[in-house]
Amino acid sequence: MTPSATPTRRTDGSYVEPPVTLWSRAFLARVAVGIAVVAFVVASVRIAEVDPAKLVTGLPRLWAWASTAWPPYTGDFDAFVYRALETVAIATVGTTVATLLAFPLSIFIARNMTPSPLLSVPVRAVVNAFRGIDTVVFAILFVAAVGLGPFAGVLGMIVHSLGVIAKLNAEAIETIPPAPLEAAALSGANRTKIVTYAMLPSVLPNLASVSLYVWEANVRTSTILGIVGAGGIGIEIKAAIDLLDFQKLLTLSVIVLVMVTAIDQFSAWLRRRLV
């Protein structure tokens, strides 16, 4: 059926459906899109070397390893808890600094608030680059720059989170109705007052929600930063995997699960209070 075709009404009130043209341009376009999507998925499966047979043969070996994980290892429990706290600290510091840096940046790149539309385009491109490159990649770069340890993880998390928060904040700012901003401008308010009294009250709950969501995601991400030497509980997880110490791996996995669940619940509670 072509998009412009509509049912016609008879004099008795019934409708006559328009004829369906199977080989219309719209139909062929949909078929072409469907074929392209299927071809892309098939190519992705081949490139990813998906082989269910390997999974079937590997499951018994995985089960044999998992069966040695009980009872969990508790000898270094205090060190594991410290690494978990280090993980939360990396995410907290990284998200806090990124939030403070992203707020003025998000105002600058928001189309309805930017003082320089020409300059906001390259700045937006840089923000998208920060957002598009994963935290782990930035952490590897900062490990090379400042050495091993949680500080490299904090720096990597700041850069990536800055891009994410600035992008999401700018989108929230762009949804503000123009009337309050225009009214503030007509009253003679300068840009600082417009931002403080007209823009901020409208978007503050959304901005806070974005930062909490990013913090929650960063806690999960920071659990693997130790694998690249950037601190956190990932250091202990990598060591346990390298040594095939599944008792220790089980303990660490439980700690990560409890930590992430607690952070998720706390973040959700705060978002309900703020939004």
Coordinates of C-alpha atoms in Angstrom, one line a residue:
M1 CA 0.0 0.0 0.0
T2 CA 1.4 3.4 -0.9
P3 CA 1.6 5.9 1.9
S4 CA -0.9 8.3 0.2
A5 CA -3.5 5.6 -0.3
T6 CA -6.5 5.9 2.0
P7 CA -9.8 4.0 2.3
T8 CA -12.8 5.5 0.4
R9 CA -16.3 5.5 1.9
R10 CA -19.4 4.2 0.1
T11 CA -22.8 5.9 0.3
D12 CA -24.0 3.1 2.6
G13 CA -21.3 3.9 5.1
S14 CA -18.9 1.0 4.4
Y15 CA -15.3 1.5 3.3
V16 CA -13.5 0.3 0.2
E17 CA -9.9 -0.5 0.9
P18 CA -7.5 0.9 -1.7
P19 CA -5.6 -1.7 -3.8
V20 CA -2.2 -2.9 -2.5
T21 CA 0.7 -2.4 -4.8
L22 CA 3.3 -5.1 -3.9
W23 CA 6.0 -3.6 -6.1
S24 CA 5.6 0.0 -5.1
R25 CA 8.6 2.1 -4.3
A26 CA 7.9 2.1 -0.5
F27 CA 7.5 -1.7 -0.5
L28 CA 10.8 -2.3 -2.4
A29 CA 12.5 0.2 0.0
R30 CA 11.3 -1.8 3.0
V31 CA 12.4 -5.1 1.4
A32 CA 15.9 -3.6 0.7
V33 CA 16.2 -2.4 4.3
G34 CA 15.2 -5.8 5.6
I35 CA 17.7 -7.6 3.4
A36 CA 20.5 -5.1 4.4
V37 CA 19.7 -5.7 8.2
V38 CA 19.8 -9.5 7.8
A39 CA 23.0 -9.3 5.8
F40 CA 24.6 -7.1 8.4
V41 CA 23.6 -9.5 11.3
V42 CA 24.9 -12.5 9.3
A43 CA 28.2 -10.7 8.6
S44 CA 28.5 -9.7 12.3
V45 CA 28.0 -13.3 13.4
R46 CA 30.7 -14.5 11.0
I47 CA 33.2 -11.7 11.9
A48 CA 32.6 -12.4 15.6
E49 CA 33.3 -16.1 15.0
V50 CA 30.2 -17.2 16.8
D51 CA 30.5 -21.0 17.3
P52 CA 27.9 -22.6 19.6
A53 CA 29.8 -25.9 19.3
K54 CA 32.7 -24.4 21.2
L55 CA 30.3 -23.3 23.9
V56 CA 28.9 -26.8 24.2
T57 CA 32.4 -28.4 24.5
G58 CA 33.6 -25.7 26.9
L59 CA 30.7 -25.8 29.4
P60 CA 31.9 -29.0 31.1
R61 CA 35.4 -27.4 31.6
L62 CA 33.8 -24.2 33.0
W63 CA 31.6 -26.3 35.4
A64 CA 34.7 -28.2 36.6
W65 CA 36.4 -24.9 37.4
A66 CA 33.3 -23.5 39.0
S67 CA 32.9 -26.5 41.2
T68 CA 36.3 -25.7 42.9
A69 CA 35.1 -22.2 43.9
W70 CA 33.4 -23.5 47.1
P71 CA 34.0 -22.6 49.8
P72 CA 34.8 -19.0 49.1
Y73 CA 38.2 -17.7 50.2
T74 CA 38.0 -15.2 53.1
G75 CA 41.7 -15.0 54.1
D76 CA 42.2 -11.5 52.6
F77 CA 38.7 -10.2 53.1
D78 CA 39.8 -6.9 54.6
A79 CA 42.0 -6.2 51.5
F80 CA 39.2 -7.1 49.2
V81 CA 36.8 -4.7 51.0
Y82 CA 39.4 -2.0 50.7
R83 CA 39.7 -2.6 47.0
A84 CA 35.9 -2.4 46.7
L85 CA 36.0 1.0 48.6
E86 CA 38.7 2.1 46.2
T87 CA 36.5 1.2 43.3
V88 CA 33.6 3.3 44.7
A89 CA 36.1 6.2 45.4
I90 CA 37.3 6.2 41.8
A91 CA 33.8 6.4 40.5
T92 CA 32.7 9.0 43.0
V93 CA 35.7 11.4 42.5
G94 CA 35.6 10.9 38.7
T95 CA 31.9 11.6 38.4
T96 CA 32.0 14.6 40.8
V97 CA 34.8 16.3 38.9
A98 CA 33.2 15.5 35.6
T99 CA 29.9 16.9 36.7
L100 CA 31.5 20.2 37.8
L101 CA 33.4 20.5 34.5
A102 CA 30.4 19.4 32.4
F103 CA 27.9 21.9 33.7
P104 CA 29.4 25.1 32.1
L105 CA 30.4 23.0 29.0
S106 CA 26.8 21.8 28.5
I107 CA 25.5 25.3 28.6
F108 CA 28.1 26.3 26.0
I109 CA 27.1 23.6 23.6
A110 CA 23.4 23.7 24.1
R111 CA 21.9 25.3 21.0
N112 CA 19.4 27.5 22.9
M113 CA 22.0 28.8 25.4
T114 CA 25.4 29.0 23.6
P115 CA 27.0 32.4 23.4
S116 CA 28.9 31.4 20.3
P117 CA 27.1 28.9 17.9
L118 CA 30.2 28.8 15.7
L119 CA 32.5 27.7 18.4
S120 CA 30.0 25.3 20.0
V121 CA 30.3 23.0 16.9
P122 CA 33.9 22.0 17.4
V123 CA 33.4 21.8 21.2
R124 CA 30.5 19.5 20.7
A125 CA 32.7 17.3 18.5
V126 CA 35.3 17.1 21.2
V127 CA 32.6 16.2 23.8
N128 CA 31.3 13.5 21.5
A129 CA 34.8 12.1 21.1
F130 CA 35.2 11.9 24.9
R131 CA 31.8 10.2 25.1
G132 CA 32.6 7.8 22.3
I133 CA 35.9 6.5 23.7
D134 CA 35.5 4.1 26.6
T135 CA 36.9 4.8 30.1
V136 CA 39.2 1.9 29.9
V137 CA 41.0 3.3 26.9
F138 CA 41.5 6.6 28.6
A139 CA 42.7 4.8 31.8
I140 CA 45.3 3.0 29.7
L141 CA 46.6 6.3 28.4
F142 CA 46.7 7.8 31.9
V143 CA 48.5 4.8 33.3
A144 CA 51.2 5.5 30.8
A145 CA 51.2 9.2 31.8
V146 CA 50.9 9.1 35.7
G147 CA 51.8 5.4 36.4
L148 CA 49.8 2.5 37.9
G149 CA 47.2 3.2 40.5
P150 CA 43.7 4.5 41.1
F151 CA 44.6 8.1 40.1
A152 CA 44.9 6.9 36.5
G153 CA 41.5 5.4 36.8
V154 CA 40.1 8.7 38.2
L155 CA 41.5 10.7 35.3
G156 CA 40.2 8.3 32.7
M157 CA 36.8 8.3 34.2
I158 CA 36.7 12.1 34.4
V159 CA 37.4 12.5 30.6
H160 CA 34.8 9.9 29.5
S161 CA 32.2 11.0 32.1
L162 CA 32.7 14.6 31.1
G163 CA 31.6 13.8 27.5
V164 CA 28.6 11.7 28.7
I165 CA 27.3 14.2 31.2
A166 CA 27.9 17.3 29.0
K167 CA 26.0 15.7 26.1
L168 CA 23.0 14.6 28.2
N169 CA 22.9 17.9 30.1
A170 CA 22.9 19.8 26.8
E171 CA 20.0 17.8 25.5
A172 CA 18.1 18.5 28.7
I173 CA 18.8 22.2 28.5
E174 CA 17.7 22.3 24.8
T175 CA 14.2 21.0 25.9
I176 CA 13.5 24.0 28.1
P177 CA 10.5 26.1 26.8
P178 CA 11.8 29.3 25.3
A179 CA 9.3 31.5 27.1
P180 CA 11.0 31.7 30.6
L181 CA 14.4 32.4 28.9
E182 CA 12.9 35.1 26.7
A183 CA 11.1 36.7 29.6
A184 CA 14.3 36.8 31.7
A185 CA 16.2 38.4 28.8
L186 CA 13.5 41.0 28.1
S187 CA 13.6 42.0 31.8
G188 CA 17.3 43.0 31.3
A189 CA 18.8 40.0 33.1
N190 CA 22.4 39.2 32.1
R191 CA 23.4 35.7 31.0
T192 CA 24.4 34.6 34.5
K193 CA 21.0 35.6 35.9
I194 CA 19.2 33.9 33.0
V195 CA 21.1 30.6 33.7
T196 CA 20.6 30.9 37.5
Y197 CA 17.0 32.0 37.7
A198 CA 15.4 30.9 34.5
M199 CA 17.3 27.8 33.2
L200 CA 18.7 26.1 36.3
P201 CA 15.4 25.6 38.2
S202 CA 13.8 24.0 35.1
V203 CA 16.6 21.4 34.5
L204 CA 18.2 20.9 37.9
P205 CA 16.3 17.6 38.7
N206 CA 17.3 16.2 35.2
L207 CA 20.9 17.3 35.6
A208 CA 21.1 15.6 39.0
S209 CA 19.5 12.5 37.7
V210 CA 22.0 12.3 34.8
S211 CA 25.0 12.6 37.2
L212 CA 23.6 9.9 39.5
Y213 CA 23.0 7.6 36.6
V214 CA 26.6 8.2 35.3
W215 CA 27.9 7.6 38.8
E216 CA 26.0 4.3 39.0
A217 CA 27.4 3.2 35.7
N218 CA 30.9 4.3 36.6
V219 CA 30.9 2.1 39.7
R220 CA 30.3 -0.9 37.4
T221 CA 32.9 0.3 35.0
S222 CA 35.5 0.9 37.7
T223 CA 35.4 -2.7 38.7
I224 CA 37.4 -3.6 35.6
L225 CA 39.8 -0.7 35.6
G226 CA 42.2 -2.7 37.8
I227 CA 42.7 -5.1 34.8
V228 CA 44.7 -2.3 33.1
G229 CA 46.5 -1.2 36.3
A230 CA 44.2 1.7 37.1
G231 CA 43.2 0.6 40.6
G232 CA 40.1 -0.9 42.1
I233 CA 38.9 -4.4 42.8
G234 CA 39.7 -5.4 39.2
I235 CA 43.3 -5.9 40.2
E236 CA 42.3 -8.7 42.6
I237 CA 39.9 -10.1 40.0
K238 CA 42.7 -10.3 37.3
A239 CA 45.1 -11.9 39.8
A240 CA 42.5 -14.5 40.7
I241 CA 41.8 -15.3 37.1
D242 CA 45.5 -15.5 36.2
L243 CA 46.1 -18.0 39.0
L244 CA 42.9 -19.9 38.4
D245 CA 42.0 -19.2 42.0
F246 CA 38.2 -19.7 41.8
Q247 CA 37.6 -19.6 45.5
K248 CA 39.1 -16.1 45.6
L249 CA 37.2 -15.2 42.4
L250 CA 33.9 -16.2 44.0
T251 CA 34.5 -14.0 47.0
L252 CA 35.4 -11.1 44.8
S253 CA 32.4 -11.6 42.6
V254 CA 30.1 -11.6 45.6
I255 CA 31.7 -8.4 46.9
V256 CA 31.2 -6.8 43.5
L257 CA 27.6 -7.9 43.3
V258 CA 26.8 -6.6 46.7
M259 CA 28.6 -3.3 46.0
V260 CA 26.9 -2.7 42.7
T261 CA 23.5 -3.6 44.0
A262 CA 23.8 -1.3 47.0
I263 CA 25.0 1.6 44.7
D264 CA 22.1 0.9 42.3
Q265 CA 19.5 1.0 45.0
F266 CA 21.0 4.1 46.6
S267 CA 21.2 5.9 43.3
A268 CA 17.6 5.0 42.4
W269 CA 16.4 6.2 45.8
L270 CA 18.2 9.6 45.3
R271 CA 16.7 10.0 41.8
R272 CA 13.2 9.4 43.1
R273 CA 13.8 12.1 45.7
L274 CA 15.2 14.6 43.1
V275 CA 13.0 14.1 40.1

